[in-house]
Amino acid sequence: CLWKTDSMADLLCCGPADGEDGTSPRNLANATSSMSNAPVDKKDVNDFPTHADGSNYEKKPGWEKIICPCLGALYMNGDLLTDENGFATKADLAYALQRSGISGALVSPNSPLLSAAGEGINIFNMEGTAIEHGCSTGIRDPLPDQTKFDEFAKFADYNYDEAGRFYVKDFKAALDHFGAFPNDVNEEALVPGSMQMIGVYCGVLNSWGVDDEEGYRYISVPTLYNLLMEGRYPEGWEVKPWGAFDLTSRLVQYHTGCCAKRSKCTIS
């Protein structure tokens, strides 16, 4: 899509790209060779496919201390390696993020996220570090909190089914609320305010969301609960590679209302 673009609107909103390097997307669950952008110092121990079917799920010791839901899910499914104290190297983080579908510049060794991680991070003790978001919903900070999740779930769209769905527009409503009334504020964050949190939830849609009957991307409330509170992957999940292009497109939807309920855009 990037190399066939005729306008900025097409660049930002024409839907998922074929691949940032001009190749077709590959299923990361079956092609670990696509992890070539990650640091290579731990390549041997990290050379395994994503446990996308959830068969490796386990509430390992310390799981409840992981305030980042995405890293928590990767850890509990065996896709983020750490030592016995919860320390993950920069290479461990890069490979784990790629197993969730993130690719290209977003997981290069010099990306802002991995640069902020330094030589690595202790996922059991992320409070007040540069990796922690500038503000928090409190859903897992400091521990999994049912009340906070219920508060978040009130912003879902319940017009399509009883379970409720989060489209981009619904995440925006929820994050606007928690940005104004955060659980806590981290002055040492890589990105101040709610910007990093917004990027993460756009990434959640890219990695774990599904398209509805009309091609609109959403994640159901029960699926989001299992992911954020329990660290469980969605049933039947298949890894969908995405990169900076796809994140930019999702952020444009978030901030402008363009394609607020869509995964593709027909702007001309």
PDB file of C-alpha atoms in Angstrom:
ATOM      1  CA  CYS A   1       0.000   0.000   0.000  1.00  0.00           C
ATOM      2  CA  LEU A   2       2.830   2.416   0.822  1.00  0.00           C
ATOM      3  CA  TRP A   3       4.458   2.195  -2.579  1.00  0.00           C
ATOM      4  CA  LYS A   4       1.141   2.544  -4.438  1.00  0.00           C
ATOM      5  CA  THR A   5       0.049   5.690  -2.626  1.00  0.00           C
ATOM      6  CA  ASP A   6      -1.139   8.745  -4.579  1.00  0.00           C
ATOM      7  CA  SER A   7      -2.141  10.975  -1.680  1.00  0.00           C
ATOM      8  CA  MET A   8      -1.627  11.539   2.038  1.00  0.00           C
ATOM      9  CA  ALA A   9      -5.193  10.332   2.673  1.00  0.00           C
ATOM     10  CA  ASP A  10      -4.340   7.053   0.974  1.00  0.00           C
ATOM     11  CA  LEU A  11      -1.108   6.800   2.943  1.00  0.00           C
ATOM     12  CA  LEU A  12      -2.844   7.176   6.278  1.00  0.00           C
ATOM     13  CA  CYS A  13      -6.156   5.437   5.736  1.00  0.00           C
ATOM     14  CA  CYS A  14      -6.098   2.879   2.945  1.00  0.00           C
ATOM     15  CA  GLY A  15      -6.016  -0.012   5.431  1.00  0.00           C
ATOM     16  CA  PRO A  16      -3.411  -2.581   6.431  1.00  0.00           C
ATOM     17  CA  ALA A  17      -0.190  -2.354   4.446  1.00  0.00           C
ATOM     18  CA  ASP A  18       1.252  -5.332   2.597  1.00  0.00           C
ATOM     19  CA  GLY A  19       4.467  -4.939   4.529  1.00  0.00           C
ATOM     20  CA  GLU A  20       6.858  -2.119   5.262  1.00  0.00           C
ATOM     21  CA  ASP A  21       9.627  -3.695   3.210  1.00  0.00           C
ATOM     22  CA  GLY A  22       7.436  -4.318   0.148  1.00  0.00           C
ATOM     23  CA  THR A  23       6.795  -7.969   0.927  1.00  0.00           C
ATOM     24  CA  SER A  24       3.526  -9.684   1.805  1.00  0.00           C
ATOM     25  CA  PRO A  25       2.661 -10.142   5.496  1.00  0.00           C
ATOM     26  CA  ARG A  26       3.709 -13.443   6.984  1.00  0.00           C
ATOM     27  CA  ASN A  27       2.046 -15.264   9.822  1.00  0.00           C
ATOM     28  CA  LEU A  28       4.463 -14.858  12.705  1.00  0.00           C
ATOM     29  CA  ALA A  29       3.041 -17.903  14.411  1.00  0.00           C
ATOM     30  CA  ASN A  30       4.562 -20.043  11.667  1.00  0.00           C
ATOM     31  CA  ALA A  31       7.493 -17.959  10.469  1.00  0.00           C
ATOM     32  CA  THR A  32       9.963 -17.087  13.180  1.00  0.00           C
ATOM     33  CA  SER A  33      12.411 -16.001  10.515  1.00  0.00           C
ATOM     34  CA  SER A  34      10.454 -12.728  10.325  1.00  0.00           C
ATOM     35  CA  MET A  35      12.065 -11.731  13.622  1.00  0.00           C
ATOM     36  CA  SER A  36      15.224 -10.527  11.874  1.00  0.00           C
ATOM     37  CA  ASN A  37      14.817  -6.959  13.176  1.00  0.00           C
ATOM     38  CA  ALA A  38      15.295  -8.027  16.788  1.00  0.00           C
ATOM     39  CA  PRO A  39      18.691  -8.070  18.531  1.00  0.00           C
ATOM     40  CA  VAL A  40      20.460 -11.363  17.915  1.00  0.00           C
ATOM     41  CA  ASP A  41      22.244 -11.923  21.236  1.00  0.00           C
ATOM     42  CA  LYS A  42      19.453 -14.218  22.483  1.00  0.00           C
ATOM     43  CA  LYS A  43      18.247 -15.515  19.138  1.00  0.00           C
ATOM     44  CA  ASP A  44      18.683 -19.206  19.988  1.00  0.00           C
ATOM     45  CA  VAL A  45      16.539 -19.197  23.140  1.00  0.00           C
ATOM     46  CA  ASN A  46      13.984 -16.917  21.480  1.00  0.00           C
ATOM     47  CA  ASP A  47      13.737 -18.970  18.307  1.00  0.00           C
ATOM     48  CA  PHE A  48      10.207 -20.311  18.711  1.00  0.00           C
ATOM     49  CA  PRO A  49       6.772 -19.432  17.265  1.00  0.00           C
ATOM     50  CA  THR A  50       3.993 -17.577  19.064  1.00  0.00           C
ATOM     51  CA  HIS A  51       1.887 -19.752  21.379  1.00  0.00           C
ATOM     52  CA  ALA A  52      -1.192 -18.224  19.761  1.00  0.00           C
ATOM     53  CA  ASP A  53      -3.544 -21.062  20.677  1.00  0.00           C
ATOM     54  CA  GLY A  54      -3.112 -20.408  24.409  1.00  0.00           C
ATOM     55  CA  SER A  55      -1.863 -23.947  25.064  1.00  0.00           C
ATOM     56  CA  ASN A  56       1.142 -22.585  26.963  1.00  0.00           C
ATOM     57  CA  TYR A  57      -0.909 -20.318  29.261  1.00  0.00           C
ATOM     58  CA  GLU A  58       0.003 -20.337  32.934  1.00  0.00           C
ATOM     59  CA  LYS A  59      -0.393 -17.856  35.770  1.00  0.00           C
ATOM     60  CA  LYS A  60       3.273 -17.906  36.610  1.00  0.00           C
ATOM     61  CA  PRO A  61       4.624 -16.517  39.894  1.00  0.00           C
ATOM     62  CA  GLY A  62       4.540 -12.733  39.861  1.00  0.00           C
ATOM     63  CA  TRP A  63       1.942 -12.431  37.083  1.00  0.00           C
ATOM     64  CA  GLU A  64      -0.255 -10.099  39.120  1.00  0.00           C
ATOM     65  CA  LYS A  65       2.625  -7.623  39.563  1.00  0.00           C
ATOM     66  CA  ILE A  66       2.922  -6.902  35.827  1.00  0.00           C
ATOM     67  CA  ILE A  67       1.197  -3.539  35.380  1.00  0.00           C
ATOM     68  CA  CYS A  68       1.408  -3.671  31.568  1.00  0.00           C
ATOM     69  CA  PRO A  69      -1.425  -5.937  30.333  1.00  0.00           C
ATOM     70  CA  CYS A  70       0.245  -6.672  26.994  1.00  0.00           C
ATOM     71  CA  LEU A  71       3.553  -7.760  28.529  1.00  0.00           C
ATOM     72  CA  GLY A  72       1.551  -9.708  31.109  1.00  0.00           C
ATOM     73  CA  ALA A  73      -0.271 -11.668  28.409  1.00  0.00           C
ATOM     74  CA  LEU A  74       2.954 -12.387  26.550  1.00  0.00           C
ATOM     75  CA  TYR A  75       4.609 -13.534  29.782  1.00  0.00           C
ATOM     76  CA  MET A  76       1.754 -15.813  30.876  1.00  0.00           C
ATOM     77  CA  ASN A  77       1.616 -17.462  27.460  1.00  0.00           C
ATOM     78  CA  GLY A  78       5.340 -18.126  27.410  1.00  0.00           C
ATOM     79  CA  ASP A  79       6.040 -15.616  24.643  1.00  0.00           C
ATOM     80  CA  LEU A  80       8.068 -13.215  26.803  1.00  0.00           C
ATOM     81  CA  LEU A  81      11.118 -14.797  28.389  1.00  0.00           C
ATOM     82  CA  THR A  82      12.499 -13.512  31.701  1.00  0.00           C
ATOM     83  CA  ASP A  83      14.867 -14.759  34.358  1.00  0.00           C
ATOM     84  CA  GLU A  84      13.572 -16.030  37.693  1.00  0.00           C
ATOM     85  CA  ASN A  85      13.351 -12.453  39.013  1.00  0.00           C
ATOM     86  CA  GLY A  86      11.262 -11.136  36.113  1.00  0.00           C
ATOM     87  CA  PHE A  87      14.113  -9.444  34.211  1.00  0.00           C
ATOM     88  CA  ALA A  88      13.668  -9.378  30.426  1.00  0.00           C
ATOM     89  CA  THR A  89      16.525  -8.250  28.215  1.00  0.00           C
ATOM     90  CA  LYS A  90      16.024  -5.869  25.301  1.00  0.00           C
ATOM     91  CA  ALA A  91      16.245  -8.901  22.993  1.00  0.00           C
ATOM     92  CA  ASP A  92      13.597 -10.771  24.997  1.00  0.00           C
ATOM     93  CA  LEU A  93      11.276  -7.765  24.715  1.00  0.00           C
ATOM     94  CA  ALA A  94      11.870  -7.352  20.971  1.00  0.00           C
ATOM     95  CA  TYR A  95      11.118 -10.984  20.180  1.00  0.00           C
ATOM     96  CA  ALA A  96       8.061 -11.006  22.436  1.00  0.00           C
ATOM     97  CA  LEU A  97       6.589  -7.889  20.836  1.00  0.00           C
ATOM     98  CA  GLN A  98       7.100  -9.392  17.401  1.00  0.00           C
ATOM     99  CA  ARG A  99       5.225 -12.495  18.521  1.00  0.00           C
ATOM    100  CA  SER A 100       2.227 -10.225  19.165  1.00  0.00           C
ATOM    101  CA  GLY A 101       2.411  -9.060  15.536  1.00  0.00           C
ATOM    102  CA  ILE A 102       4.436  -5.840  15.860  1.00  0.00           C
ATOM    103  CA  SER A 103       7.047  -5.527  13.119  1.00  0.00           C
ATOM    104  CA  GLY A 104       9.534  -3.244  11.403  1.00  0.00           C
ATOM    105  CA  ALA A 105      10.811  -0.011  12.934  1.00  0.00           C
ATOM    106  CA  LEU A 106       8.568  -0.310  15.998  1.00  0.00           C
ATOM    107  CA  VAL A 107      10.660  -3.212  17.299  1.00  0.00           C
ATOM    108  CA  SER A 108      14.078  -2.273  15.956  1.00  0.00           C
ATOM    109  CA  PRO A 109      16.817  -2.027  18.616  1.00  0.00           C
ATOM    110  CA  ASN A 110      16.808   1.770  18.300  1.00  0.00           C
ATOM    111  CA  SER A 111      13.053   2.238  18.491  1.00  0.00           C
ATOM    112  CA  PRO A 112      11.927   4.636  21.254  1.00  0.00           C
ATOM    113  CA  LEU A 113      10.337   1.840  23.272  1.00  0.00           C
ATOM    114  CA  LEU A 114      13.298  -0.519  23.204  1.00  0.00           C
ATOM    115  CA  SER A 115      15.763   2.331  23.665  1.00  0.00           C
ATOM    116  CA  ALA A 116      13.899   3.344  26.831  1.00  0.00           C
ATOM    117  CA  ALA A 117      14.242  -0.230  28.093  1.00  0.00           C
ATOM    118  CA  GLY A 118      18.019   0.118  28.156  1.00  0.00           C
ATOM    119  CA  GLU A 119      19.589  -3.292  28.642  1.00  0.00           C
ATOM    120  CA  GLY A 120      16.239  -4.620  29.792  1.00  0.00           C
ATOM    121  CA  ILE A 121      13.499  -4.230  32.399  1.00  0.00           C
ATOM    122  CA  ASN A 122      12.078  -6.037  35.396  1.00  0.00           C
ATOM    123  CA  ILE A 123       8.471  -6.633  34.378  1.00  0.00           C
ATOM    124  CA  PHE A 124       7.499  -7.140  38.038  1.00  0.00           C
ATOM    125  CA  ASN A 125       8.717  -3.656  38.951  1.00  0.00           C
ATOM    126  CA  MET A 126       7.798  -1.199  36.193  1.00  0.00           C
ATOM    127  CA  GLU A 127       6.266   1.461  38.438  1.00  0.00           C
ATOM    128  CA  GLY A 128       7.832   4.886  37.854  1.00  0.00           C
ATOM    129  CA  THR A 129      10.125   3.742  35.033  1.00  0.00           C
ATOM    130  CA  ALA A 130      10.358   5.240  31.544  1.00  0.00           C
ATOM    131  CA  ILE A 131       8.478   2.207  30.214  1.00  0.00           C
ATOM    132  CA  GLU A 132       5.394   2.832  32.352  1.00  0.00           C
ATOM    133  CA  HIS A 133       2.719   4.961  30.673  1.00  0.00           C
ATOM    134  CA  GLY A 134       2.454   8.652  31.488  1.00  0.00           C
ATOM    135  CA  CYS A 135      -0.919   7.936  33.076  1.00  0.00           C
ATOM    136  CA  SER A 136      -2.804   4.788  33.899  1.00  0.00           C
ATOM    137  CA  THR A 137      -6.318   3.341  33.860  1.00  0.00           C
ATOM    138  CA  GLY A 138      -5.488   1.373  36.998  1.00  0.00           C
ATOM    139  CA  ILE A 139      -6.844  -1.853  35.495  1.00  0.00           C
ATOM    140  CA  ARG A 140      -3.597  -3.616  36.443  1.00  0.00           C
ATOM    141  CA  ASP A 141      -1.831  -0.914  38.418  1.00  0.00           C
ATOM    142  CA  PRO A 142      -0.749  -1.828  41.033  1.00  0.00           C
ATOM    143  CA  LEU A 143      -2.734  -5.090  40.817  1.00  0.00           C
ATOM    144  CA  PRO A 144      -5.594  -6.390  38.629  1.00  0.00           C
ATOM    145  CA  ASP A 145      -8.645  -4.331  39.620  1.00  0.00           C
ATOM    146  CA  GLN A 146     -12.158  -5.490  38.695  1.00  0.00           C
ATOM    147  CA  THR A 147     -13.671  -2.125  39.625  1.00  0.00           C
ATOM    148  CA  LYS A 148     -11.389  -0.269  37.233  1.00  0.00           C
ATOM    149  CA  PHE A 149     -12.140  -2.695  34.425  1.00  0.00           C
ATOM    150  CA  ASP A 150     -15.876  -2.299  35.004  1.00  0.00           C
ATOM    151  CA  GLU A 151     -15.413   1.479  34.820  1.00  0.00           C
ATOM    152  CA  PHE A 152     -13.550   1.060  31.516  1.00  0.00           C
ATOM    153  CA  ALA A 153     -16.166  -1.338  30.110  1.00  0.00           C
ATOM    154  CA  LYS A 154     -18.934   1.259  30.530  1.00  0.00           C
ATOM    155  CA  PHE A 155     -17.539   3.023  27.453  1.00  0.00           C
ATOM    156  CA  ALA A 156     -18.005   0.017  25.142  1.00  0.00           C
ATOM    157  CA  ASP A 157     -20.643  -0.032  22.397  1.00  0.00           C
ATOM    158  CA  TYR A 158     -23.522  -2.353  23.398  1.00  0.00           C
ATOM    159  CA  ASN A 159     -25.663  -1.658  20.331  1.00  0.00           C
ATOM    160  CA  TYR A 160     -24.450  -4.700  18.383  1.00  0.00           C
ATOM    161  CA  ASP A 161     -24.502  -7.466  20.987  1.00  0.00           C
ATOM    162  CA  GLU A 162     -24.973  -7.889  24.715  1.00  0.00           C
ATOM    163  CA  ALA A 163     -21.290  -8.595  25.301  1.00  0.00           C
ATOM    164  CA  GLY A 164     -20.220  -5.133  24.132  1.00  0.00           C
ATOM    165  CA  ARG A 165     -17.572  -4.047  21.648  1.00  0.00           C
ATOM    166  CA  PHE A 166     -14.709  -1.590  21.685  1.00  0.00           C
ATOM    167  CA  TYR A 167     -14.195   0.119  18.330  1.00  0.00           C
ATOM    168  CA  VAL A 168     -11.676   2.961  17.963  1.00  0.00           C
ATOM    169  CA  LYS A 169     -14.342   5.499  18.932  1.00  0.00           C
ATOM    170  CA  ASP A 170     -15.091   3.610  22.155  1.00  0.00           C
ATOM    171  CA  PHE A 171     -11.450   3.367  23.165  1.00  0.00           C
ATOM    172  CA  LYS A 172     -11.254   7.120  22.592  1.00  0.00           C
ATOM    173  CA  ALA A 173     -14.170   7.750  24.947  1.00  0.00           C
ATOM    174  CA  ALA A 174     -12.649   5.519  27.622  1.00  0.00           C
ATOM    175  CA  LEU A 175      -9.132   6.929  27.325  1.00  0.00           C
ATOM    176  CA  ASP A 176     -10.373  10.522  27.272  1.00  0.00           C
ATOM    177  CA  HIS A 177     -12.020   9.724  30.603  1.00  0.00           C
ATOM    178  CA  PHE A 178      -8.981   8.043  32.154  1.00  0.00           C
ATOM    179  CA  GLY A 179      -6.690  10.720  30.743  1.00  0.00           C
ATOM    180  CA  ALA A 180      -8.730  13.294  32.641  1.00  0.00           C
ATOM    181  CA  PHE A 181      -9.048  11.104  35.745  1.00  0.00           C
ATOM    182  CA  PRO A 182      -5.946   8.868  35.759  1.00  0.00           C
ATOM    183  CA  ASN A 183      -5.183   6.206  38.311  1.00  0.00           C
ATOM    184  CA  ASP A 184      -1.709   7.717  38.643  1.00  0.00           C
ATOM    185  CA  VAL A 185       0.742   9.924  36.731  1.00  0.00           C
ATOM    186  CA  ASN A 186       4.297   8.911  35.849  1.00  0.00           C
ATOM    187  CA  GLU A 187       6.591  11.904  35.473  1.00  0.00           C
ATOM    188  CA  GLU A 188       9.408   9.659  34.189  1.00  0.00           C
ATOM    189  CA  ALA A 189       7.426   8.215  31.283  1.00  0.00           C
ATOM    190  CA  LEU A 190       8.918   8.022  27.809  1.00  0.00           C
ATOM    191  CA  VAL A 191       5.879   9.930  26.526  1.00  0.00           C
ATOM    192  CA  PRO A 192       3.987  12.264  28.885  1.00  0.00           C
ATOM    193  CA  GLY A 193       0.260  12.248  29.515  1.00  0.00           C
ATOM    194  CA  SER A 194      -2.037   9.744  27.825  1.00  0.00           C
ATOM    195  CA  MET A 195      -0.272   9.588  24.442  1.00  0.00           C
ATOM    196  CA  GLN A 196       1.552   6.325  25.148  1.00  0.00           C
ATOM    197  CA  MET A 197      -1.591   4.715  26.564  1.00  0.00           C
ATOM    198  CA  ILE A 198      -3.498   5.701  23.405  1.00  0.00           C
ATOM    199  CA  GLY A 199      -0.823   4.109  21.219  1.00  0.00           C
ATOM    200  CA  VAL A 200      -0.973   0.907  23.233  1.00  0.00           C
ATOM    201  CA  TYR A 201      -4.741   0.510  22.917  1.00  0.00           C
ATOM    202  CA  CYS A 202      -4.548   1.214  19.183  1.00  0.00           C
ATOM    203  CA  GLY A 203      -1.962  -1.573  19.129  1.00  0.00           C
ATOM    204  CA  VAL A 204      -4.335  -3.849  21.045  1.00  0.00           C
ATOM    205  CA  LEU A 205      -6.849  -3.427  18.208  1.00  0.00           C
ATOM    206  CA  ASN A 206      -4.161  -4.146  15.631  1.00  0.00           C
ATOM    207  CA  SER A 207      -2.881  -7.278  17.374  1.00  0.00           C
ATOM    208  CA  TRP A 208      -5.939  -8.803  19.053  1.00  0.00           C
ATOM    209  CA  GLY A 209      -8.940  -7.133  17.447  1.00  0.00           C
ATOM    210  CA  VAL A 210     -11.150  -8.731  14.809  1.00  0.00           C
ATOM    211  CA  ASP A 211     -13.195  -7.301  11.948  1.00  0.00           C
ATOM    212  CA  ASP A 212     -16.975  -7.400  12.222  1.00  0.00           C
ATOM    213  CA  GLU A 213     -19.451  -8.297   9.485  1.00  0.00           C
ATOM    214  CA  GLU A 214     -18.760  -5.046   7.636  1.00  0.00           C
ATOM    215  CA  GLY A 215     -14.992  -5.029   8.093  1.00  0.00           C
ATOM    216  CA  TYR A 216     -14.933  -2.743  11.137  1.00  0.00           C
ATOM    217  CA  ARG A 217     -12.173  -3.517  13.655  1.00  0.00           C
ATOM    218  CA  TYR A 218     -13.193  -4.087  17.273  1.00  0.00           C
ATOM    219  CA  ILE A 219     -12.414  -6.159  20.351  1.00  0.00           C
ATOM    220  CA  SER A 220     -15.216  -7.547  22.497  1.00  0.00           C
ATOM    221  CA  VAL A 221     -15.514  -6.688  26.188  1.00  0.00           C
ATOM    222  CA  PRO A 222     -15.079 -10.343  27.307  1.00  0.00           C
ATOM    223  CA  THR A 223     -11.998 -10.717  25.096  1.00  0.00           C
ATOM    224  CA  LEU A 224     -10.556  -7.481  26.459  1.00  0.00           C
ATOM    225  CA  TYR A 225     -11.257  -8.658  30.012  1.00  0.00           C
ATOM    226  CA  ASN A 226      -9.445 -11.945  29.429  1.00  0.00           C
ATOM    227  CA  LEU A 227      -6.511 -10.122  27.856  1.00  0.00           C
ATOM    228  CA  LEU A 228      -6.126  -7.314  30.400  1.00  0.00           C
ATOM    229  CA  MET A 229      -7.168  -9.013  33.631  1.00  0.00           C
ATOM    230  CA  GLU A 230      -6.187 -12.628  33.009  1.00  0.00           C
ATOM    231  CA  GLY A 231      -3.471 -12.392  30.355  1.00  0.00           C
ATOM    232  CA  ARG A 232      -5.304 -14.799  28.034  1.00  0.00           C
ATOM    233  CA  TYR A 233      -5.101 -14.568  24.248  1.00  0.00           C
ATOM    234  CA  PRO A 234      -8.393 -14.439  22.300  1.00  0.00           C
ATOM    235  CA  GLU A 235      -9.802 -17.817  21.323  1.00  0.00           C
ATOM    236  CA  GLY A 236      -8.819 -18.683  17.764  1.00  0.00           C
ATOM    237  CA  TRP A 237      -6.291 -15.834  17.611  1.00  0.00           C
ATOM    238  CA  GLU A 238      -3.991 -15.684  14.604  1.00  0.00           C
ATOM    239  CA  VAL A 239      -1.029 -13.333  14.626  1.00  0.00           C
ATOM    240  CA  LYS A 240      -1.535 -10.375  12.286  1.00  0.00           C
ATOM    241  CA  PRO A 241       1.726  -8.585  11.406  1.00  0.00           C
ATOM    242  CA  TRP A 242       1.514  -4.787  11.633  1.00  0.00           C
ATOM    243  CA  GLY A 243       3.949  -1.914  11.789  1.00  0.00           C
ATOM    244  CA  ALA A 244       4.349   1.862  11.912  1.00  0.00           C
ATOM    245  CA  PHE A 245       2.034   2.423   8.943  1.00  0.00           C
ATOM    246  CA  ASP A 246      -0.828   0.536  10.580  1.00  0.00           C
ATOM    247  CA  LEU A 247      -0.312   2.260  13.918  1.00  0.00           C
ATOM    248  CA  THR A 248      -0.284   5.683  12.223  1.00  0.00           C
ATOM    249  CA  SER A 249      -3.502   4.848  10.392  1.00  0.00           C
ATOM    250  CA  ARG A 250      -5.170   3.735  13.622  1.00  0.00           C
ATOM    251  CA  LEU A 251      -4.018   6.888  15.427  1.00  0.00           C
ATOM    252  CA  VAL A 252      -5.460   9.047  12.647  1.00  0.00           C
ATOM    253  CA  GLN A 253      -8.784   7.263  13.121  1.00  0.00           C
ATOM    254  CA  TYR A 254      -8.537   7.879  16.868  1.00  0.00           C
ATOM    255  CA  HIS A 255      -7.698  11.581  16.749  1.00  0.00           C
ATOM    256  CA  THR A 256      -9.775  12.702  13.769  1.00  0.00           C
ATOM    257  CA  GLY A 257     -12.803  10.430  13.776  1.00  0.00           C
ATOM    258  CA  CYS A 258     -11.852   9.281  10.282  1.00  0.00           C
ATOM    259  CA  CYS A 259     -13.068   5.683   9.907  1.00  0.00           C
ATOM    260  CA  ALA A 260     -14.021   5.686  13.588  1.00  0.00           C
ATOM    261  CA  LYS A 261     -15.669   2.296  13.244  1.00  0.00           C
ATOM    262  CA  ARG A 262     -13.654   0.939  10.327  1.00  0.00           C
ATOM    263  CA  SER A 263     -10.461  -0.972   9.679  1.00  0.00           C
ATOM    264  CA  LYS A 264     -10.366   0.360   6.098  1.00  0.00           C
ATOM    265  CA  CYS A 265     -10.996   3.797   4.636  1.00  0.00           C
ATOM    266  CA  THR A 266     -12.312   4.945   1.265  1.00  0.00           C
ATOM    267  CA  ILE A 267     -11.229   8.598   1.505  1.00  0.00           C
ATOM    268  CA  SER A 268     -10.222   9.908  -1.914  1.00  0.00           C
TER     269      SER A 268
END
